[in-house]
XYZ file of N, CA and C in Angstrom:
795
model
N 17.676 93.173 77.073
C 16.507 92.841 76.260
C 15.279 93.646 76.695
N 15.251 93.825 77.867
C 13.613 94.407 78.939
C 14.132 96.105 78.580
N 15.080 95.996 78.689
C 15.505 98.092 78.206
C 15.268 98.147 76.770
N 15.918 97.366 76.267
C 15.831 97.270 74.729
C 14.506 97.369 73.895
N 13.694 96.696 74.283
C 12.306 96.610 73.905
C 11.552 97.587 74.616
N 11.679 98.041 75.701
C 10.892 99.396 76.446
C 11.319 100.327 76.073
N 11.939 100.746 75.291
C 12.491 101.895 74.397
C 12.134 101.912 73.597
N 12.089 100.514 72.586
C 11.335 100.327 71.309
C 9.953 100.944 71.244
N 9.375 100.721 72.633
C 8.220 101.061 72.325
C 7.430 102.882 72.169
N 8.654 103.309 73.090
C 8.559 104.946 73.164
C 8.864 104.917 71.333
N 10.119 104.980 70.702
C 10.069 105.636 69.431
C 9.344 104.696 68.429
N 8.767 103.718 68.745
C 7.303 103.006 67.885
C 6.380 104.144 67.544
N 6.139 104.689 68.740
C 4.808 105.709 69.397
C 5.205 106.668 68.427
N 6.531 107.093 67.765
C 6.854 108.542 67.425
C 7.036 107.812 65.780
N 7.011 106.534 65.693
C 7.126 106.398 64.156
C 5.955 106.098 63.715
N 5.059 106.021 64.423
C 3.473 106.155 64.350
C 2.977 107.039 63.631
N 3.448 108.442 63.532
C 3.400 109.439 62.773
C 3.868 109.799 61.463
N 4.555 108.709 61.006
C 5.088 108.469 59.618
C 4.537 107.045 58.883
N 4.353 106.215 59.977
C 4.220 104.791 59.013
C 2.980 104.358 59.671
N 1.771 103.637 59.330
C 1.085 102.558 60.128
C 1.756 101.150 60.667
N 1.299 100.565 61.531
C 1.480 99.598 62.645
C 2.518 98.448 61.646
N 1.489 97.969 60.785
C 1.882 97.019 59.927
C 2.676 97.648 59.168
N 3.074 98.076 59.017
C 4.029 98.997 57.673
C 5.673 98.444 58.935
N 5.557 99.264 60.135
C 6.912 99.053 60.808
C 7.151 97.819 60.637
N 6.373 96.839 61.088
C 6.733 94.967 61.410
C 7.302 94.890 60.405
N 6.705 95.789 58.849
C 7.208 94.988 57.969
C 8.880 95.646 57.881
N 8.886 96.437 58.206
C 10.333 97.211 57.837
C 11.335 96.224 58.739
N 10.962 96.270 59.847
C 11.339 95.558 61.047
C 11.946 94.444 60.118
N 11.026 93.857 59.990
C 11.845 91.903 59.710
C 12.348 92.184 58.464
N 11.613 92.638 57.249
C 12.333 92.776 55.628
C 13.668 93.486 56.219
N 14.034 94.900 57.048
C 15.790 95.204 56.498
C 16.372 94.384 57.965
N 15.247 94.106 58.862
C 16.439 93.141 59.988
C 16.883 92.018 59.520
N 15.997 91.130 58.543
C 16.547 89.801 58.063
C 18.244 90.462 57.201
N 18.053 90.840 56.439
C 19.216 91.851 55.766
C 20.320 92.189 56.785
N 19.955 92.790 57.669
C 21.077 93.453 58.500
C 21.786 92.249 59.041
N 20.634 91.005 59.755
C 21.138 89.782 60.306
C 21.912 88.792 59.713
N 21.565 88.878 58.223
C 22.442 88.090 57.359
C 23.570 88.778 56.842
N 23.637 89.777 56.799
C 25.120 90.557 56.463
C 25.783 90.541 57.949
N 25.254 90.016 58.795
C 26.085 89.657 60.266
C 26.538 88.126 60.196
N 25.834 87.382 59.871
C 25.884 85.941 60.403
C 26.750 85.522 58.860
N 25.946 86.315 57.410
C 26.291 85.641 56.346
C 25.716 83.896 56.373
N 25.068 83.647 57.035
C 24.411 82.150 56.753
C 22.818 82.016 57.803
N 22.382 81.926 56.992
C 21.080 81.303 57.543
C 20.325 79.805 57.349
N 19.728 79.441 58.483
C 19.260 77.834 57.894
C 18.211 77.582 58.140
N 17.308 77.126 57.361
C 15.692 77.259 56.930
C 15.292 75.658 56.849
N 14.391 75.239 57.655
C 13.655 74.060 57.730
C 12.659 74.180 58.855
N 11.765 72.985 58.728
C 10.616 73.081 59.077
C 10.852 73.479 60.548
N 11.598 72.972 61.214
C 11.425 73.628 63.031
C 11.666 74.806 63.242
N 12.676 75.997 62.397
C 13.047 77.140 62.339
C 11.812 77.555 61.454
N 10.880 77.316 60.725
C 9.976 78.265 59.707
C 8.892 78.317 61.164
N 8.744 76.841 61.591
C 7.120 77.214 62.403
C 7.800 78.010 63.497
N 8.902 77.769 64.297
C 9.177 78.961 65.553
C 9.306 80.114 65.155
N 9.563 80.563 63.368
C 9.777 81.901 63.370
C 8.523 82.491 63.281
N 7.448 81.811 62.391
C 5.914 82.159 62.120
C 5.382 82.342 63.379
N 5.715 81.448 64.813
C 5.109 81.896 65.976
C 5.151 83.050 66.858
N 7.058 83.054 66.591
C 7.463 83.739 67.838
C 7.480 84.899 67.162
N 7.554 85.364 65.600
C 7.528 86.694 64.857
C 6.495 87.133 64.062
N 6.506 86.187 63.029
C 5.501 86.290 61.700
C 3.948 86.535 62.055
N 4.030 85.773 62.564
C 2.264 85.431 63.215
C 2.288 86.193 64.126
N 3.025 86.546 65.405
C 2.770 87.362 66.307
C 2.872 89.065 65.987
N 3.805 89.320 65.390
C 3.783 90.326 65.153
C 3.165 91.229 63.965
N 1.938 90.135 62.909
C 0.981 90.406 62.683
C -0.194 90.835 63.397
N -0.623 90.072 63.872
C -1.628 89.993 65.141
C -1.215 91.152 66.292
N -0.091 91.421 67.082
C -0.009 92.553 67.716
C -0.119 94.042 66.806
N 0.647 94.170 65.296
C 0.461 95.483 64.758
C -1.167 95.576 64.422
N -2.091 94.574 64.077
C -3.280 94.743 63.593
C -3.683 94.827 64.668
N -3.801 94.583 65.775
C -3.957 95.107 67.600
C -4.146 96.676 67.487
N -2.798 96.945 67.372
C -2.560 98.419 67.220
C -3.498 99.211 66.239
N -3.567 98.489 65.075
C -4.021 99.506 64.062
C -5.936 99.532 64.271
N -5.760 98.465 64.884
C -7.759 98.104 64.877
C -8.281 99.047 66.435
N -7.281 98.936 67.288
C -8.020 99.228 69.036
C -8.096 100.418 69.037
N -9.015 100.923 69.703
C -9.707 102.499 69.884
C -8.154 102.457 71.358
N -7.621 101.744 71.923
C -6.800 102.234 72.634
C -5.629 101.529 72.599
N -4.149 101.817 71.763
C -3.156 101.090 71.234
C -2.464 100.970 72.541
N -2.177 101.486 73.094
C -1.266 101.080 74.654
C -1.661 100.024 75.040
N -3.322 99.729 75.388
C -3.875 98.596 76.225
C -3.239 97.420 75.404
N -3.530 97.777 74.060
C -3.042 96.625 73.236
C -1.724 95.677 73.267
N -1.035 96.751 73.483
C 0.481 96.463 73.651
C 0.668 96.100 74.736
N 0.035 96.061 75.666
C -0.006 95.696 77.193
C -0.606 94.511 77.098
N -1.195 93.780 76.137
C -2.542 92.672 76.863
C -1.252 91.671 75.772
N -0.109 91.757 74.584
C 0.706 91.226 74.310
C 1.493 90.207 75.343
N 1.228 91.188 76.399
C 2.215 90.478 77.888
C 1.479 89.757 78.455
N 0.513 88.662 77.890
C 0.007 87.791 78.374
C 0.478 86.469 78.331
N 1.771 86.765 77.098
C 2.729 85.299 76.794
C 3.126 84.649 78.141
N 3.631 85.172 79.024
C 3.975 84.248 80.371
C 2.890 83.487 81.001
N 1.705 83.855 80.860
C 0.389 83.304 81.667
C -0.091 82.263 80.461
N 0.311 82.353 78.938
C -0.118 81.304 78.138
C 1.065 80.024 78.295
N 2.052 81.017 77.613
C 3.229 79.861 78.685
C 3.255 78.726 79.092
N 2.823 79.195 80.371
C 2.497 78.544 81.872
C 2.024 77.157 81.499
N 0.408 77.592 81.227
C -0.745 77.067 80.760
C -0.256 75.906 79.749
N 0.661 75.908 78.405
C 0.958 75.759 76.886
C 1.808 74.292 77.592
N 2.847 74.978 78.058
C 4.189 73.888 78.824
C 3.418 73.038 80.334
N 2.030 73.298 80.674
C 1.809 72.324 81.748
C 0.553 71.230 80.660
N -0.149 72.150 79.725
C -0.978 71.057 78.913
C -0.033 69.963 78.179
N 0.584 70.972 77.147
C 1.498 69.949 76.137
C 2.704 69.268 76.794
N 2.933 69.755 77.285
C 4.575 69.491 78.222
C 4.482 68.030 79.258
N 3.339 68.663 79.599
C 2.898 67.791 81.090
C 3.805 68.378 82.685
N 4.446 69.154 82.368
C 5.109 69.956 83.033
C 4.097 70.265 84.621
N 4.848 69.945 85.639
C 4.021 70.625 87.067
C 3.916 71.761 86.912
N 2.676 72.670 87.535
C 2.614 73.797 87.786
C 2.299 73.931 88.733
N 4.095 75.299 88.956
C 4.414 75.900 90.113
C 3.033 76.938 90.668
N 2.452 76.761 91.491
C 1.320 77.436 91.918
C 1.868 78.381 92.507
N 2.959 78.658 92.978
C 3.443 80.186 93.291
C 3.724 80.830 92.512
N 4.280 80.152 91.546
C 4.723 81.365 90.171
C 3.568 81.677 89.415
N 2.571 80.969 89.329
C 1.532 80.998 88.368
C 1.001 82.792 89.701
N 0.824 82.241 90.746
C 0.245 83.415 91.467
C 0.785 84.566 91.271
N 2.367 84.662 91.540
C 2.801 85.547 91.638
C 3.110 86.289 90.067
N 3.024 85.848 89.158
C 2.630 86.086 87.648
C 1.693 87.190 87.525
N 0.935 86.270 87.798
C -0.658 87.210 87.480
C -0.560 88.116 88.531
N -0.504 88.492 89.614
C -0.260 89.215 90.249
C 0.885 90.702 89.945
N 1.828 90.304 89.503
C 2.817 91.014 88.374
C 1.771 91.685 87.131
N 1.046 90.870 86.302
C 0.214 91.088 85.743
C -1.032 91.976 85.839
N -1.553 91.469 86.631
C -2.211 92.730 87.393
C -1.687 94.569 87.539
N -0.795 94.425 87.813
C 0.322 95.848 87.941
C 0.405 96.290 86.901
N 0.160 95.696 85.367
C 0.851 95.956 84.123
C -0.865 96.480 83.394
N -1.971 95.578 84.332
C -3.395 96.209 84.056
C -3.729 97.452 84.355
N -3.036 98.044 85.776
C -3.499 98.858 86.667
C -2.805 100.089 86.001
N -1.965 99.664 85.338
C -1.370 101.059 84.528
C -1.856 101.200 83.845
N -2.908 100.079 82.776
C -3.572 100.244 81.564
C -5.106 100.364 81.878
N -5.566 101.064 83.054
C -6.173 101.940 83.987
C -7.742 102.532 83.132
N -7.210 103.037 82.171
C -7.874 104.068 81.385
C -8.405 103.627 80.264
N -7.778 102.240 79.544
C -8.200 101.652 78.735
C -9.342 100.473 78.804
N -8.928 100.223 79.827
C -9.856 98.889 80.400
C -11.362 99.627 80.475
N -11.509 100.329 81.089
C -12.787 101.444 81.285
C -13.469 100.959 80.012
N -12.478 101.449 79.163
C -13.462 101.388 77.426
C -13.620 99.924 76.942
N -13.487 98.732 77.998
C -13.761 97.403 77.338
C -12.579 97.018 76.499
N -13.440 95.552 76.423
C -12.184 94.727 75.335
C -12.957 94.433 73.826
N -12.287 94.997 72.910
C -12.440 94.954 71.873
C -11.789 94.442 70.794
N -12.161 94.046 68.762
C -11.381 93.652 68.788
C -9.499 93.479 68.438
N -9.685 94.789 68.379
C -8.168 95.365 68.641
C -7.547 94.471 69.878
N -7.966 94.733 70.820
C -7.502 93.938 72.013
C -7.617 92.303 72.116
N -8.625 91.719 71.287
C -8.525 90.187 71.599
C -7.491 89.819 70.590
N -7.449 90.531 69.488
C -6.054 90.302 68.606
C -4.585 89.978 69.339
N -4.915 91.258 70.395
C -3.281 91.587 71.032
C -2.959 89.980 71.783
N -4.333 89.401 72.704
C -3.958 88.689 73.728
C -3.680 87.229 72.299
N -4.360 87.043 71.538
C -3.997 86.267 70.363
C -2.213 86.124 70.019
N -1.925 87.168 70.012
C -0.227 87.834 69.418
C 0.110 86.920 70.621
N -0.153 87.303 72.227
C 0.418 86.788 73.045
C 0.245 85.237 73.071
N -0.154 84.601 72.815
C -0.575 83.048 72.787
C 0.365 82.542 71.930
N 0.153 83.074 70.677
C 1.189 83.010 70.173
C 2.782 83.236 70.019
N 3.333 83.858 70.880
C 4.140 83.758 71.095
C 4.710 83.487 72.018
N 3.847 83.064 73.192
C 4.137 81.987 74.062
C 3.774 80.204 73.258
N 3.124 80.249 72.502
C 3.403 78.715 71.805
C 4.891 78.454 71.221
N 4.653 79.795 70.656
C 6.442 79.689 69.759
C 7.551 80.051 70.621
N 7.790 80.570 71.930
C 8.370 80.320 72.947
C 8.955 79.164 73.474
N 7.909 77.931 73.089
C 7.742 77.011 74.221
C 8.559 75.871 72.847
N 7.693 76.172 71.836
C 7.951 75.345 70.736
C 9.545 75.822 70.446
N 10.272 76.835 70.548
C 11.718 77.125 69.916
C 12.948 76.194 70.805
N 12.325 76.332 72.288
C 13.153 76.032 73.398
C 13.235 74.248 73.583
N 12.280 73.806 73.076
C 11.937 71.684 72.433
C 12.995 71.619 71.269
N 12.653 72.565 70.272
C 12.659 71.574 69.209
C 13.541 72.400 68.319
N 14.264 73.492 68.604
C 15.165 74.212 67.756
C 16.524 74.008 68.561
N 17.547 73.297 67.918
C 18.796 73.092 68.767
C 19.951 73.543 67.902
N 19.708 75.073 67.404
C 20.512 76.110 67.020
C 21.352 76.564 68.240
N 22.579 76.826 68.513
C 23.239 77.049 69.498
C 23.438 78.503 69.188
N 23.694 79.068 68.225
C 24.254 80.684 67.571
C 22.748 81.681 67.752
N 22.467 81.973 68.272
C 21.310 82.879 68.628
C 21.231 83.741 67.033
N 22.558 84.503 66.604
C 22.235 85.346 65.738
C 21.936 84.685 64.363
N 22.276 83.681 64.562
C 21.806 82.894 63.424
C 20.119 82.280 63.532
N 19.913 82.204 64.423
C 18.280 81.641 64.701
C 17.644 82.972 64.178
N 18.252 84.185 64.916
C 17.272 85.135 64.586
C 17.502 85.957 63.452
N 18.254 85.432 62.659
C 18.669 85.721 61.199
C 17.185 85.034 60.296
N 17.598 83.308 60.569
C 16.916 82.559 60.100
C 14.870 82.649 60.170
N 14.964 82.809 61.293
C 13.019 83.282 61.129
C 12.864 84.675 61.108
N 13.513 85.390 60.888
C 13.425 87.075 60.493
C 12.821 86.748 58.739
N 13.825 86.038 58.624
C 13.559 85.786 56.893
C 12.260 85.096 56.062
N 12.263 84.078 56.982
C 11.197 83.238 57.168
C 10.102 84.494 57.466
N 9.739 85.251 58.209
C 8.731 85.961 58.813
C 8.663 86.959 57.659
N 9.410 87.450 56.805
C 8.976 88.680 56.390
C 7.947 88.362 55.373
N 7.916 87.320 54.459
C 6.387 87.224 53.425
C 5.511 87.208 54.238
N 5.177 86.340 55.675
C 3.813 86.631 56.260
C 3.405 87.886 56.886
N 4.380 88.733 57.038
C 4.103 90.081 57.789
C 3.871 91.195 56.278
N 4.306 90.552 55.257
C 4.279 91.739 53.966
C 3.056 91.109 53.545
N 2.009 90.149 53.606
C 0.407 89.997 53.499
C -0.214 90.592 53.588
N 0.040 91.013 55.235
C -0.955 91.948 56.133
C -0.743 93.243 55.673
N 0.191 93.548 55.226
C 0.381 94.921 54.275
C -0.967 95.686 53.950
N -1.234 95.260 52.768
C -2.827 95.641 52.649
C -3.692 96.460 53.691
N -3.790 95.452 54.292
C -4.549 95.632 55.712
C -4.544 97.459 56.338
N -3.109 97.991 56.282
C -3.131 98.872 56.975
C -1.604 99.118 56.585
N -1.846 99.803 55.188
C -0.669 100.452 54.808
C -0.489 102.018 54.640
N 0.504 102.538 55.373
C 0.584 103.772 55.606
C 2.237 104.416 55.909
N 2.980 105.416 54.735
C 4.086 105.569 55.307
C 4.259 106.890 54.248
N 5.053 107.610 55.597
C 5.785 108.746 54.792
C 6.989 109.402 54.386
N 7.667 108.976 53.458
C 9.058 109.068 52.994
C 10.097 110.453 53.331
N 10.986 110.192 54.690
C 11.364 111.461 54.906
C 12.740 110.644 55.372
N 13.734 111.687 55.502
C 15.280 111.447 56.247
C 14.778 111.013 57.909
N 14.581 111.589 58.107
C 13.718 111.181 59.596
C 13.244 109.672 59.808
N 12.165 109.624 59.169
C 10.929 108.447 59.385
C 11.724 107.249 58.784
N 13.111 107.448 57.946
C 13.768 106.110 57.657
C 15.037 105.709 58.446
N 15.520 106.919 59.215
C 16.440 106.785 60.413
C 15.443 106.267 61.335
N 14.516 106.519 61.959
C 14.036 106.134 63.267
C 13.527 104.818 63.102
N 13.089 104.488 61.789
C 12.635 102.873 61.376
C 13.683 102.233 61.744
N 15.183 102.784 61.457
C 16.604 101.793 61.122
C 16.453 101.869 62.899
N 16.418 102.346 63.356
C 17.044 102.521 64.853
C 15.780 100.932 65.672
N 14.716 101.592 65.346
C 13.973 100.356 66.096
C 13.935 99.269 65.493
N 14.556 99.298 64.686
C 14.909 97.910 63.855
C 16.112 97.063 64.277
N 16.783 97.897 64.508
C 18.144 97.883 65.067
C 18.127 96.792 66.553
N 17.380 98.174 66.986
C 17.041 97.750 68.538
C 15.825 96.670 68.747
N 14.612 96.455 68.181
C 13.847 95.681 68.354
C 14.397 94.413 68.020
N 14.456 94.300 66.390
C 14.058 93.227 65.928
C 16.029 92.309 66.068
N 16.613 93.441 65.655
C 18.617 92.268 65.748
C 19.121 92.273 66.819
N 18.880 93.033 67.610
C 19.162 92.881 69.037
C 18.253 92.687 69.980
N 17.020 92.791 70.167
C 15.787 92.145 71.172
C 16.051 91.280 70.920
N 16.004 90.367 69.642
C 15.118 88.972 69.830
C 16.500 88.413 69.727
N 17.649 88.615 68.819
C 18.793 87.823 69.436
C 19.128 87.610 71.160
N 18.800 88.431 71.946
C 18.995 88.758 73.491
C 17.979 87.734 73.665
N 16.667 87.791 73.074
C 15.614 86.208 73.747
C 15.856 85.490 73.349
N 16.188 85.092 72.075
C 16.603 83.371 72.149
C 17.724 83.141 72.442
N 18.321 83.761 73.245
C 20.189 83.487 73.731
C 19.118 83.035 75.011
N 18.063 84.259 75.016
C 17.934 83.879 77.115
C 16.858 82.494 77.242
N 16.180 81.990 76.390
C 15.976 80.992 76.394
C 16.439 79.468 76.433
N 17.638 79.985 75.476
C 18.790 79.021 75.764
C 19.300 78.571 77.106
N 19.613 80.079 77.420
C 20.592 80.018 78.736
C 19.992 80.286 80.211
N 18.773 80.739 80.219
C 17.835 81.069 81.110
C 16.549 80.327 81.546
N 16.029 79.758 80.254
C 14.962 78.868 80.284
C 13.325 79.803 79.565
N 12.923 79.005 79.286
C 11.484 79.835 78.804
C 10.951 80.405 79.956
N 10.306 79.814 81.152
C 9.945 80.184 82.260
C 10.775 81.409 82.774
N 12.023 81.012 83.112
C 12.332 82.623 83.834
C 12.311 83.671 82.922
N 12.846 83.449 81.342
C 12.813 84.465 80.518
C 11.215 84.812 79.965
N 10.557 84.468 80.511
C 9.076 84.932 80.052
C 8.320 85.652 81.484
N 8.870 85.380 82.258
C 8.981 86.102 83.752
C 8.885 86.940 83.651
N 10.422 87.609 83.367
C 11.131 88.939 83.188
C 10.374 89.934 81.991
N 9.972 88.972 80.908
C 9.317 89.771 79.907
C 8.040 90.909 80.345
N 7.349 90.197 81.545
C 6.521 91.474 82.239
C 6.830 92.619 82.848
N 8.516 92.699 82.625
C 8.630 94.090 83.039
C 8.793 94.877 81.956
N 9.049 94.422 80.620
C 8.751 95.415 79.627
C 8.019 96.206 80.022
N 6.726 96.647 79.966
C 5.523 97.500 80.015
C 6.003 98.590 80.802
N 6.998 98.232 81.777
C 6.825 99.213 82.763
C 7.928 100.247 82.664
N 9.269 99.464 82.295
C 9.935 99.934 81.647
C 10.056 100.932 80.077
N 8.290 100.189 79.850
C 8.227 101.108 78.423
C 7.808 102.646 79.328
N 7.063 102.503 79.875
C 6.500 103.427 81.074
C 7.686 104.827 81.231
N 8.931 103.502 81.627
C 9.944 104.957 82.126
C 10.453 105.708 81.187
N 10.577 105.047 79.918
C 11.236 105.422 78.379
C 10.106 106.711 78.098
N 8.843 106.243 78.505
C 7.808 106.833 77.681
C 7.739 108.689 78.578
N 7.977 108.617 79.676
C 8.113 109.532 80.659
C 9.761 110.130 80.285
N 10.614 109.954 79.997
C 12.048 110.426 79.056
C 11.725 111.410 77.666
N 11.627 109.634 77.193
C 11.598 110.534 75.093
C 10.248 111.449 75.144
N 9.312 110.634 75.850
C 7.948 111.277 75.048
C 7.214 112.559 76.205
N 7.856 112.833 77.360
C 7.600 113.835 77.753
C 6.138 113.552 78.992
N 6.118 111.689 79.231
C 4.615 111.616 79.543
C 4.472 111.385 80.874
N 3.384 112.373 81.627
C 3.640 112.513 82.918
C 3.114 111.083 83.426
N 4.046 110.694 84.439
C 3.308 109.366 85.379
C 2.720 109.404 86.614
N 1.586 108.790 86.622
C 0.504 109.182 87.345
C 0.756 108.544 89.012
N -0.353 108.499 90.170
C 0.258 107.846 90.916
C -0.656 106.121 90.671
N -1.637 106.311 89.635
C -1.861 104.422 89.194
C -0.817 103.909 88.135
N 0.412 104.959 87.576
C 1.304 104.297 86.896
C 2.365 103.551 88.062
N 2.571 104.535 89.071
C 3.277 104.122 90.094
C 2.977 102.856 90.755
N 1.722 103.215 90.870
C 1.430 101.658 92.292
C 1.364 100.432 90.838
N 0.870 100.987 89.902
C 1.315 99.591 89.366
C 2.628 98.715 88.431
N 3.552 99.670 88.381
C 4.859 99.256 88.253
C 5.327 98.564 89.805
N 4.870 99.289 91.352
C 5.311 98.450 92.090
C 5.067 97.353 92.180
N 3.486 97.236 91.870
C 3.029 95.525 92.060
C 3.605 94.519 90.845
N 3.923 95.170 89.707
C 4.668 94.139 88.904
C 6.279 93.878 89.233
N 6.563 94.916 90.346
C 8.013 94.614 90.378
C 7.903 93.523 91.588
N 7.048 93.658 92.406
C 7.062 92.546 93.713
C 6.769 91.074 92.673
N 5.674 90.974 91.835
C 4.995 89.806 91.273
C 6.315 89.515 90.387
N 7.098 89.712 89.876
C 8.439 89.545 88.921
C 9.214 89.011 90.105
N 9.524 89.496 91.258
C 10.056 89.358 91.898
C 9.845 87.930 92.948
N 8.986 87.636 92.885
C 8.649 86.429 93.912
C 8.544 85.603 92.844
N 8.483 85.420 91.515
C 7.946 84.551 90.299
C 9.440 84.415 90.005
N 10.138 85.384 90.242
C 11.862 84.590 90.197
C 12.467 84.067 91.388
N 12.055 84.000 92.149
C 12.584 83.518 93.635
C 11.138 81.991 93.597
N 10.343 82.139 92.885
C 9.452 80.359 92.623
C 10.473 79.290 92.540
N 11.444 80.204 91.205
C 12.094 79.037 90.482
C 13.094 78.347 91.071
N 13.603 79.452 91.805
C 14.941 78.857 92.403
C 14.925 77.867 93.446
């Protein structure tokens, strides 16, 4: 899932050049719902599957592409997304009543921190509101995180993520408007299919299996190493040199990941 999505994000960067932000989400969920239901052939739609899909997709992945399309710096954006584990936290100790582990909460943000220190260059230029959008996306999909793992007792993963793919695509084809932009080539509709492929039918089937089987907490853990991992993808496909503040701060998110999974146990 953490390779899967850190890859996504290198050829995002390169379909950037054919489509706007909101244009992909929408491709994303309109041919993944399609692809997912010509897999599963059944989907099931009611109120606990519409609001987890509006959280954990629809709504979030509005709010992160309009991130993208609004911020004078789209990386930071995509980086301040990874705030879902620290809302989380917060979401499952208010509503939940849940204890909070004060080591994991530390060693979190601390992880977190590492995922700032790479986003180095952006921070400089402030938070704007491209960026309060992004940490928005993240709230949200740490609510719908928290909310899928209560109250959705779908056992078939590919069927959950069949089911709010479908659900998600009218609210993500709204925002359309907003920031529509695409250019019709053999290219720009292969590389859509591929991160579609990879993001949306295989990422998010891989998270709600690991929620199932892992728990929200550890699987929202692990989700902070995306960034860094997008890091190594991005230094591969896209040719991008890494600095030594990309370095020290992939280490500090790998120690803070690392002690935030050794909390739980």
């Amino acid at each position: 899932m953490i390779l899967i999505w850190g890859a996504s994000y290198s050829l995002t960067k390169i379909a950037l050049d054919y489509a706007s932000p909101v244009f992909i989400a929408l491709f994303r969920v309109a041919v993944g719902s399609a692809i997912l239901m010509g897999l599963t052939r059944k989907v099931l739609i009611n109120e606990k599957i519409a609001l987890a899909g509006l959280l954990n997709m629809g709504i979030e992945l509005v709010l992160m592409n309009l991130s993208i399309a609004y911020s004078e710096n789209p990386g930071l954006s995509a980086v301040l997304v990874y705030t879902q584990p620290i809302f989380l936290t917060l979401i499952s100790a208010t509503l939940l009543r849940k204890g909070v582990n004060l080591r994991s909460v530390v060693a979190m943000c601390f992880g977190f921190s590492g995922i700032l220190l790479t986003a180095y260059s952006g921070l400089q230029e402030g938070i704007g509101l491209g960026n309060l959008l992004a940490i928005l996306a993240g709230f949200s999909w740490a609510a719908g995180t928290v909310y899928y793992s209560i109250n959705v007792e779908l056992k078939d993963s590919l069927v959950a993520t069949a089911s709010m793919t479908l659900v998600s695509t009218p609210v993500v084809a709204l925002a359309l408007p907003l920031d529509f932009n695409f250019q019709l080539t053999g290219g720009s509709v292969a590389l859509l299919l591929t991160i579609t492929v990879l993001a949306q039918v295989i990422g998010y089937t891989l998270f709600f299996n690991s929620i199932k089987t892992l728990g929200p907490d550890t699987t929202s853990y692990a989700l902070i190493l995306t960034p860094i991992v997008a890091l190594g993808f991005s230094y591969m496909i896209l040719g991008k040199t890494l600095t030594p503040i990309d370095a020290a701060g992939s280490a500090i998110t790998l120690v803070g990941v690392y002690f935030a999974m050794k909390s739980k146990t």
